[in-house]
Each structure stands twice: as structure tokens, then as C-alpha cells.
mmCIF file of C-alpha atoms in Angstrom:
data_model
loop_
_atom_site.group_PDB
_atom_site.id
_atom_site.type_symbol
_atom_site.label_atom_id
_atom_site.label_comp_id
_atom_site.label_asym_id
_atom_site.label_seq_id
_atom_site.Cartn_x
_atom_site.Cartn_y
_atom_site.Cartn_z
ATOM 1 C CA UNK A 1 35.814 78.307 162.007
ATOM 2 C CA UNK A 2 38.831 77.793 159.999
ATOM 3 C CA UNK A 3 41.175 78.508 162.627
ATOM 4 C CA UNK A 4 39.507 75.773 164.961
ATOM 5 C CA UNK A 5 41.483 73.141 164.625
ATOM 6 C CA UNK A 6 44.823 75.387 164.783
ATOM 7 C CA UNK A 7 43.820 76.799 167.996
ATOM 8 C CA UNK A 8 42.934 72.819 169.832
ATOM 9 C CA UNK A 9 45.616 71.722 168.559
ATOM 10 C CA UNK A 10 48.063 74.404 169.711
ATOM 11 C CA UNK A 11 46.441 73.821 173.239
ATOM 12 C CA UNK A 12 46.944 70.029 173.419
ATOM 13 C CA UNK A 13 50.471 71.209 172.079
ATOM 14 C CA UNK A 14 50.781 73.033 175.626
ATOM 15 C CA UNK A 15 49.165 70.706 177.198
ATOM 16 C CA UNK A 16 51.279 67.620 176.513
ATOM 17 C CA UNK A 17 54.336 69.588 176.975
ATOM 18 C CA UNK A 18 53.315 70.883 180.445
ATOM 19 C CA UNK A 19 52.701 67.680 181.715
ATOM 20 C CA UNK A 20 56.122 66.412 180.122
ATOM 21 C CA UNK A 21 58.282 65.205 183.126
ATOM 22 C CA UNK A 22 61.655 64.321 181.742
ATOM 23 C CA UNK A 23 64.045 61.823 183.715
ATOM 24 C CA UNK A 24 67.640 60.842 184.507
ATOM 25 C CA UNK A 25 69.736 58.480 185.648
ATOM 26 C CA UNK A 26 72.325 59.080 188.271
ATOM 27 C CA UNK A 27 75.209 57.039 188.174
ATOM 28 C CA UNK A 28 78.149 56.041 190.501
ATOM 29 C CA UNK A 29 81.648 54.777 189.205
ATOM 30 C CA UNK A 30 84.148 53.376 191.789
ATOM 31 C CA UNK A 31 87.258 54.059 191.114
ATOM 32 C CA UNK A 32 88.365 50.547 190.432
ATOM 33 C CA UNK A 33 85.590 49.740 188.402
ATOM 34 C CA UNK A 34 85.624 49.670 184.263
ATOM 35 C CA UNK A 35 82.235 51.563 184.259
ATOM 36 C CA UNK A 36 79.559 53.002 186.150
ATOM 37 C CA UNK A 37 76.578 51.407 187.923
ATOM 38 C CA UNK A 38 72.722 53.070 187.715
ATOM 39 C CA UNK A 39 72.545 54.781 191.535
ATOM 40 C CA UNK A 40 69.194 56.653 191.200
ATOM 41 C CA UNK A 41 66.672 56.608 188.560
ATOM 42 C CA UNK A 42 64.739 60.162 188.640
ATOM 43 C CA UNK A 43 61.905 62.432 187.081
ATOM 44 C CA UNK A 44 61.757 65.729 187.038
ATOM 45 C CA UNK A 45 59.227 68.444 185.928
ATOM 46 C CA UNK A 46 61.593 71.518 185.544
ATOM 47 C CA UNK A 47 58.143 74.009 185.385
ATOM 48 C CA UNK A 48 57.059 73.360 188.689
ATOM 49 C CA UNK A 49 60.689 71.921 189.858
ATOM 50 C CA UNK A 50 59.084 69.473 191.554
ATOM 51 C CA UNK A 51 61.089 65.409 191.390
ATOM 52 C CA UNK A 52 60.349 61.716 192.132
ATOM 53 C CA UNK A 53 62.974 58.888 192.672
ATOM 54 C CA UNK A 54 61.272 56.341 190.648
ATOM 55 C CA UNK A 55 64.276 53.737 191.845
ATOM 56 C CA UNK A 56 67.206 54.204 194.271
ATOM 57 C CA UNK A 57 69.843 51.489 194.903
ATOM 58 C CA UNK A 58 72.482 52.489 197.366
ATOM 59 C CA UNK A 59 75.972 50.954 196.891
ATOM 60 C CA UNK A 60 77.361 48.171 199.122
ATOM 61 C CA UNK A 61 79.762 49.336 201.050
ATOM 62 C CA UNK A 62 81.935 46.262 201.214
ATOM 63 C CA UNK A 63 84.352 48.106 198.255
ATOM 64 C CA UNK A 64 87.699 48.773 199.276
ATOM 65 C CA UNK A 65 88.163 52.240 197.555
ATOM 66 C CA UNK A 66 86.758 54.694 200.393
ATOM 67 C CA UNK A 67 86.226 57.237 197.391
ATOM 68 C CA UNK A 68 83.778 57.056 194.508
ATOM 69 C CA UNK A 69 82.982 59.270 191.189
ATOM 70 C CA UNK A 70 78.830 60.473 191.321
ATOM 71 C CA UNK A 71 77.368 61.825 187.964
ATOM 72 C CA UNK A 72 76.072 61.224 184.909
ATOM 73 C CA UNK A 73 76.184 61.017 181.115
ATOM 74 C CA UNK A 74 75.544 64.204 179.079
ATOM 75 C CA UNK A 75 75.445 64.765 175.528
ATOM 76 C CA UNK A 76 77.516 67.969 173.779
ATOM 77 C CA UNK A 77 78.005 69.334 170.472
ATOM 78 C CA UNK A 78 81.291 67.865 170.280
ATOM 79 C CA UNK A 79 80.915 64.330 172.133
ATOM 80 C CA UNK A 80 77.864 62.240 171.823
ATOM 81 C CA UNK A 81 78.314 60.455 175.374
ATOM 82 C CA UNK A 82 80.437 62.772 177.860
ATOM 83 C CA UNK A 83 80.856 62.128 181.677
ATOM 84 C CA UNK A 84 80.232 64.756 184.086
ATOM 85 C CA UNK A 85 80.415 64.533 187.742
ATOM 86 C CA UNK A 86 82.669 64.601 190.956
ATOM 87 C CA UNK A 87 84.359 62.657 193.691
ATOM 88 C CA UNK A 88 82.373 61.490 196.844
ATOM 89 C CA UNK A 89 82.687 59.465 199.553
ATOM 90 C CA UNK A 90 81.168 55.968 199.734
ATOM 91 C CA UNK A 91 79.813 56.667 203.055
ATOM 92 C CA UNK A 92 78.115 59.875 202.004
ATOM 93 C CA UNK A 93 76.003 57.744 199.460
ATOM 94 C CA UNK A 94 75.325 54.494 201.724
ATOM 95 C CA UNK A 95 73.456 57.264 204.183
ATOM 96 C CA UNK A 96 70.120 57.221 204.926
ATOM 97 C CA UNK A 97 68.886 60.053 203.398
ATOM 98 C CA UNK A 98 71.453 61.653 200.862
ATOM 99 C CA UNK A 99 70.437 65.065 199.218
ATOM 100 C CA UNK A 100 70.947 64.788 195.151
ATOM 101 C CA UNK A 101 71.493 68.521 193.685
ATOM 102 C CA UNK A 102 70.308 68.409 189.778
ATOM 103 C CA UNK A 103 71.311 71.465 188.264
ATOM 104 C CA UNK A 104 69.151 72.280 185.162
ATOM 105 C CA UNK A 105 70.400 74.028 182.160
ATOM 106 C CA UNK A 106 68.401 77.016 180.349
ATOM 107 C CA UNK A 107 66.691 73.694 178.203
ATOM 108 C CA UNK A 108 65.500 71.987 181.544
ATOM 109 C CA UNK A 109 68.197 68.670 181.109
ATOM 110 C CA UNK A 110 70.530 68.105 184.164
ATOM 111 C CA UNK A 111 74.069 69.256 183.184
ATOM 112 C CA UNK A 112 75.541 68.400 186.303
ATOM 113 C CA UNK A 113 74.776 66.360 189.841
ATOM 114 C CA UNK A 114 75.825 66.991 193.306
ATOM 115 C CA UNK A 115 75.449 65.752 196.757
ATOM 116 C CA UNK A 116 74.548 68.666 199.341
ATOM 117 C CA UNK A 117 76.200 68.480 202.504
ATOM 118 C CA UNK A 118 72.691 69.245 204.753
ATOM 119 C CA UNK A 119 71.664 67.346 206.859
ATOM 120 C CA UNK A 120 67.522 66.227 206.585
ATOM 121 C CA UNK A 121 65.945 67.068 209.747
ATOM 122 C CA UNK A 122 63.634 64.242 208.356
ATOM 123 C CA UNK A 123 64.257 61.595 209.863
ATOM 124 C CA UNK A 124 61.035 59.197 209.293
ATOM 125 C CA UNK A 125 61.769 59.204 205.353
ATOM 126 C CA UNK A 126 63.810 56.690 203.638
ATOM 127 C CA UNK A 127 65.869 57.418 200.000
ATOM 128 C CA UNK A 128 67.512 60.002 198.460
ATOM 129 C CA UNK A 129 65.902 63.646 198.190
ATOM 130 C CA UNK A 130 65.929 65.497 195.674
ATOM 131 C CA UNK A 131 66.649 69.173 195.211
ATOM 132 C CA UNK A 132 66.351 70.971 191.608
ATOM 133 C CA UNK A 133 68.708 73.985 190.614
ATOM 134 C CA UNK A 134 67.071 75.976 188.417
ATOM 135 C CA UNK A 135 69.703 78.113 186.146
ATOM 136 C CA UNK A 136 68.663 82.017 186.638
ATOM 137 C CA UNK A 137 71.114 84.378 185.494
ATOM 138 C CA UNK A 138 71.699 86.606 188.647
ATOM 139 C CA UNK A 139 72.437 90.205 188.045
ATOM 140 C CA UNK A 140 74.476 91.156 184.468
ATOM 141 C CA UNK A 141 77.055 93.941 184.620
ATOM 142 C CA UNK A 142 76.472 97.515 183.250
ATOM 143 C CA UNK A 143 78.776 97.026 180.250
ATOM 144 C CA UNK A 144 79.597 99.515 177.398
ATOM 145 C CA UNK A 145 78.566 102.306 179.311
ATOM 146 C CA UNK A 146 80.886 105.525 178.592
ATOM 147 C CA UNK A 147 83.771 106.527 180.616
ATOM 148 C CA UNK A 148 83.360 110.472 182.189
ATOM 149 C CA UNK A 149 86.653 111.709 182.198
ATOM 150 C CA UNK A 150 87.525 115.493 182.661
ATOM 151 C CA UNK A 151 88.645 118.032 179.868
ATOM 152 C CA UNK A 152 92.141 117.449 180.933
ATOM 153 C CA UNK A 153 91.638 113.675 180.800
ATOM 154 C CA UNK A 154 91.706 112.800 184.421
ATOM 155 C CA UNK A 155 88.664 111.502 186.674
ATOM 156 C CA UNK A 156 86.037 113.961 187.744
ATOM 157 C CA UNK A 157 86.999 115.170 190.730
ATOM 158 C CA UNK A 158 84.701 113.909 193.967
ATOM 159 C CA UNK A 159 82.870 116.431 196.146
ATOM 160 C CA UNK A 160 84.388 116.825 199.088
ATOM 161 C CA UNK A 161 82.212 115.368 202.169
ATOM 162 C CA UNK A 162 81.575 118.060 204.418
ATOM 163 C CA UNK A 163 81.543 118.197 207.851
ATOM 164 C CA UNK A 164 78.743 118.003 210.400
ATOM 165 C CA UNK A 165 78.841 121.537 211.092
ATOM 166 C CA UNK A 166 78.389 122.397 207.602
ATOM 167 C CA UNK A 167 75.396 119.866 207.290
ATOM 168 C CA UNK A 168 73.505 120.621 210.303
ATOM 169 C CA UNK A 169 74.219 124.409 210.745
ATOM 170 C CA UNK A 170 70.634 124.719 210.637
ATOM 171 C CA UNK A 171 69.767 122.637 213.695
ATOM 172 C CA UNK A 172 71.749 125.038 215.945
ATOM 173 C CA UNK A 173 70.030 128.144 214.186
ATOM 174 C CA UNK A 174 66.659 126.764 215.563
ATOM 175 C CA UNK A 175 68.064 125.872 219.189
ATOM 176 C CA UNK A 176 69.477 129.054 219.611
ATOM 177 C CA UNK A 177 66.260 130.811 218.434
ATOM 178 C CA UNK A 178 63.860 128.442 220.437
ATOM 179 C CA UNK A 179 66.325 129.441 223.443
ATOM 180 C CA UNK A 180 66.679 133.303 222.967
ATOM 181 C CA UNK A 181 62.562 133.633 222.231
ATOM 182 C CA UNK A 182 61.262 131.379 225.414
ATOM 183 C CA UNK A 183 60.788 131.195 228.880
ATOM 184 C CA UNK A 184 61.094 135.065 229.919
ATOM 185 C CA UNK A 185 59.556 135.741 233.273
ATOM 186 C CA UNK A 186 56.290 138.484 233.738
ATOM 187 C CA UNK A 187 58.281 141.114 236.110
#
């Protein structure tokens, strides 16, 4: 009965972190402008990768710069407050239905945003959508593994590939058997 109370409370633990959705703002920066402006506000729940756009302003597009910066603010080891995006067109973001890329790191924050190139087939929804990257190591390479060399030092020498005779000698054994053992006439 002791261990009770360790055993709820580890559960609610899971619980409350399971139902965690975490959130982020996505920013745009002309490239006149002193600072950015708050383009998307969104939350995330990087277990089921499943998003919400709890606000979505698009930018006028009465700027004159044709070009604008799309990102947001990380934090590193090094800099408290570090931007992190790329260059996009105005038009691209004053679309009716842009597609937002949030990349997730290994710790489920967004380390970097994007804006696909798709085009929604959707064409009855309004705002942005939202697609989560989820970062899975693909496959790793076979490192460390020893070198075979010869006793001379040089590569082991391939087999050589043989020819079709040599690999289906057998097929015109049984053809010539079949034909030689068949087929005689009663005289």
C-alpha cells in the first residue's frame, strides 16, 4: 500500500504530459522592417503530430519589397533569442491556403519553419495548414567495421561471373535427355 501513491502519481505524471500540446509562433520579417510581425500562432502535439492554428493573420500585400524572411525565434546554448528561417515570397504567404512545414527536433520544439510548395487540392478550407516533420534518423552507416585485405595487402580478388553456359549447363542435360528417351514409334 506504500507504493500507492508513487504509482497515481507517476500516472497523472503521464497523463498530463500526454495531453501537453506545446505551441509556436510563426513570424514574418519584411525586409525593410526593424523586426518581425506574429504571422501564425500554432499548437502542436508532437505524439500524435497532429496541429491547430489557434490565429492566422496574413500580411497585406500593399509592401513594396516583393520578398519577405518566414521563421521564428529559437533558443541555443550559446544565444538566448536566435532567428531561424528563410526567404519567401509575399505572394506565397497572402495565398489562400499556404502549407507551414514545422520541423521538430528529437525534444518535440520546432527548430525550423518552411513553406511547402503543394498545392491543397482543398479548396473549401480557409488558413494555413499545417504539416509536422517529425526528426527520424534514417538509416546510419556500417562504421568501424574491418577492412579484408589479402595476405599480400591488396583487395580480395572478385569471383569471376560466369557465363550462361556454365550456369545453366544443366538445363540442356535434361532437354537432350527428355529428347533422346521420347517419342519412339512401335514398329
Amino acid at each position: 500500500m506504500r507504493f500507492l501513491p508513487t504509482i497515481l502519481g507517476a500516472v497523472s505524471l503521464l497523463i498530463s504530459v500526454a495531453n501537453a500540446s506545446l505551441s509556436t509562433d510563426i513570424l514574418y520579417w519584411p525586409l525593410g522592417s526593424s523586426q518581425p510581425s506574429v504571422l501564425a500562432r500554432i499548437s502542436y502535439d508532437p505524439i500524435l503530430m497532429k496541429s491547430d492554428v489557434v490565429s492566422y493573420q496574413p500580411p497585406k500585400d500593399d509592401q513594396s519589397d516583393n520578398l519577405v524572411r518566414l521563421g521564428l525565434y529559437t533558443s541555443t546554448s550559446t544565444h538566448t533569442k536566435q532567428w531561424v528561417g528563410s526567404l519567401v515570397s509575399l505572394s506565397s504567404l497572402a495565398s489562400e491556403q499556404p502549407t507551414f512545414r514545422l520541423h521538430l527536433s528529437p525534444t518535440n520544439e520546432v527548430y525550423t519553419v518552411s513553406l511547402s510548395a503543394s498545392i491543397s487540392t482543398q479548396g473549401s478550407a480557409s488558413g494555413p495548414r499545417i504539416d509536422l516533420v517529425s526528426n527520424e534518423s534514417g538509416t546510419q552507416p556500417h562504421l568501424n567495421r574491418p577492412v579484408v585485405v589479402g595476405p599480400d595487402g591488396q583487395n580480395p580478388e572478385q569471383p569471376e561471373e560466369k557465363s550462361l553456359f556454365q550456369k545453366y549447363w544443366w538445363v540442356l542435360l535434361i532437354i537432350t535427355f527428355i529428347s533422346m528417351s521420347g517419342g519412339g514409334e512401335g514398329q
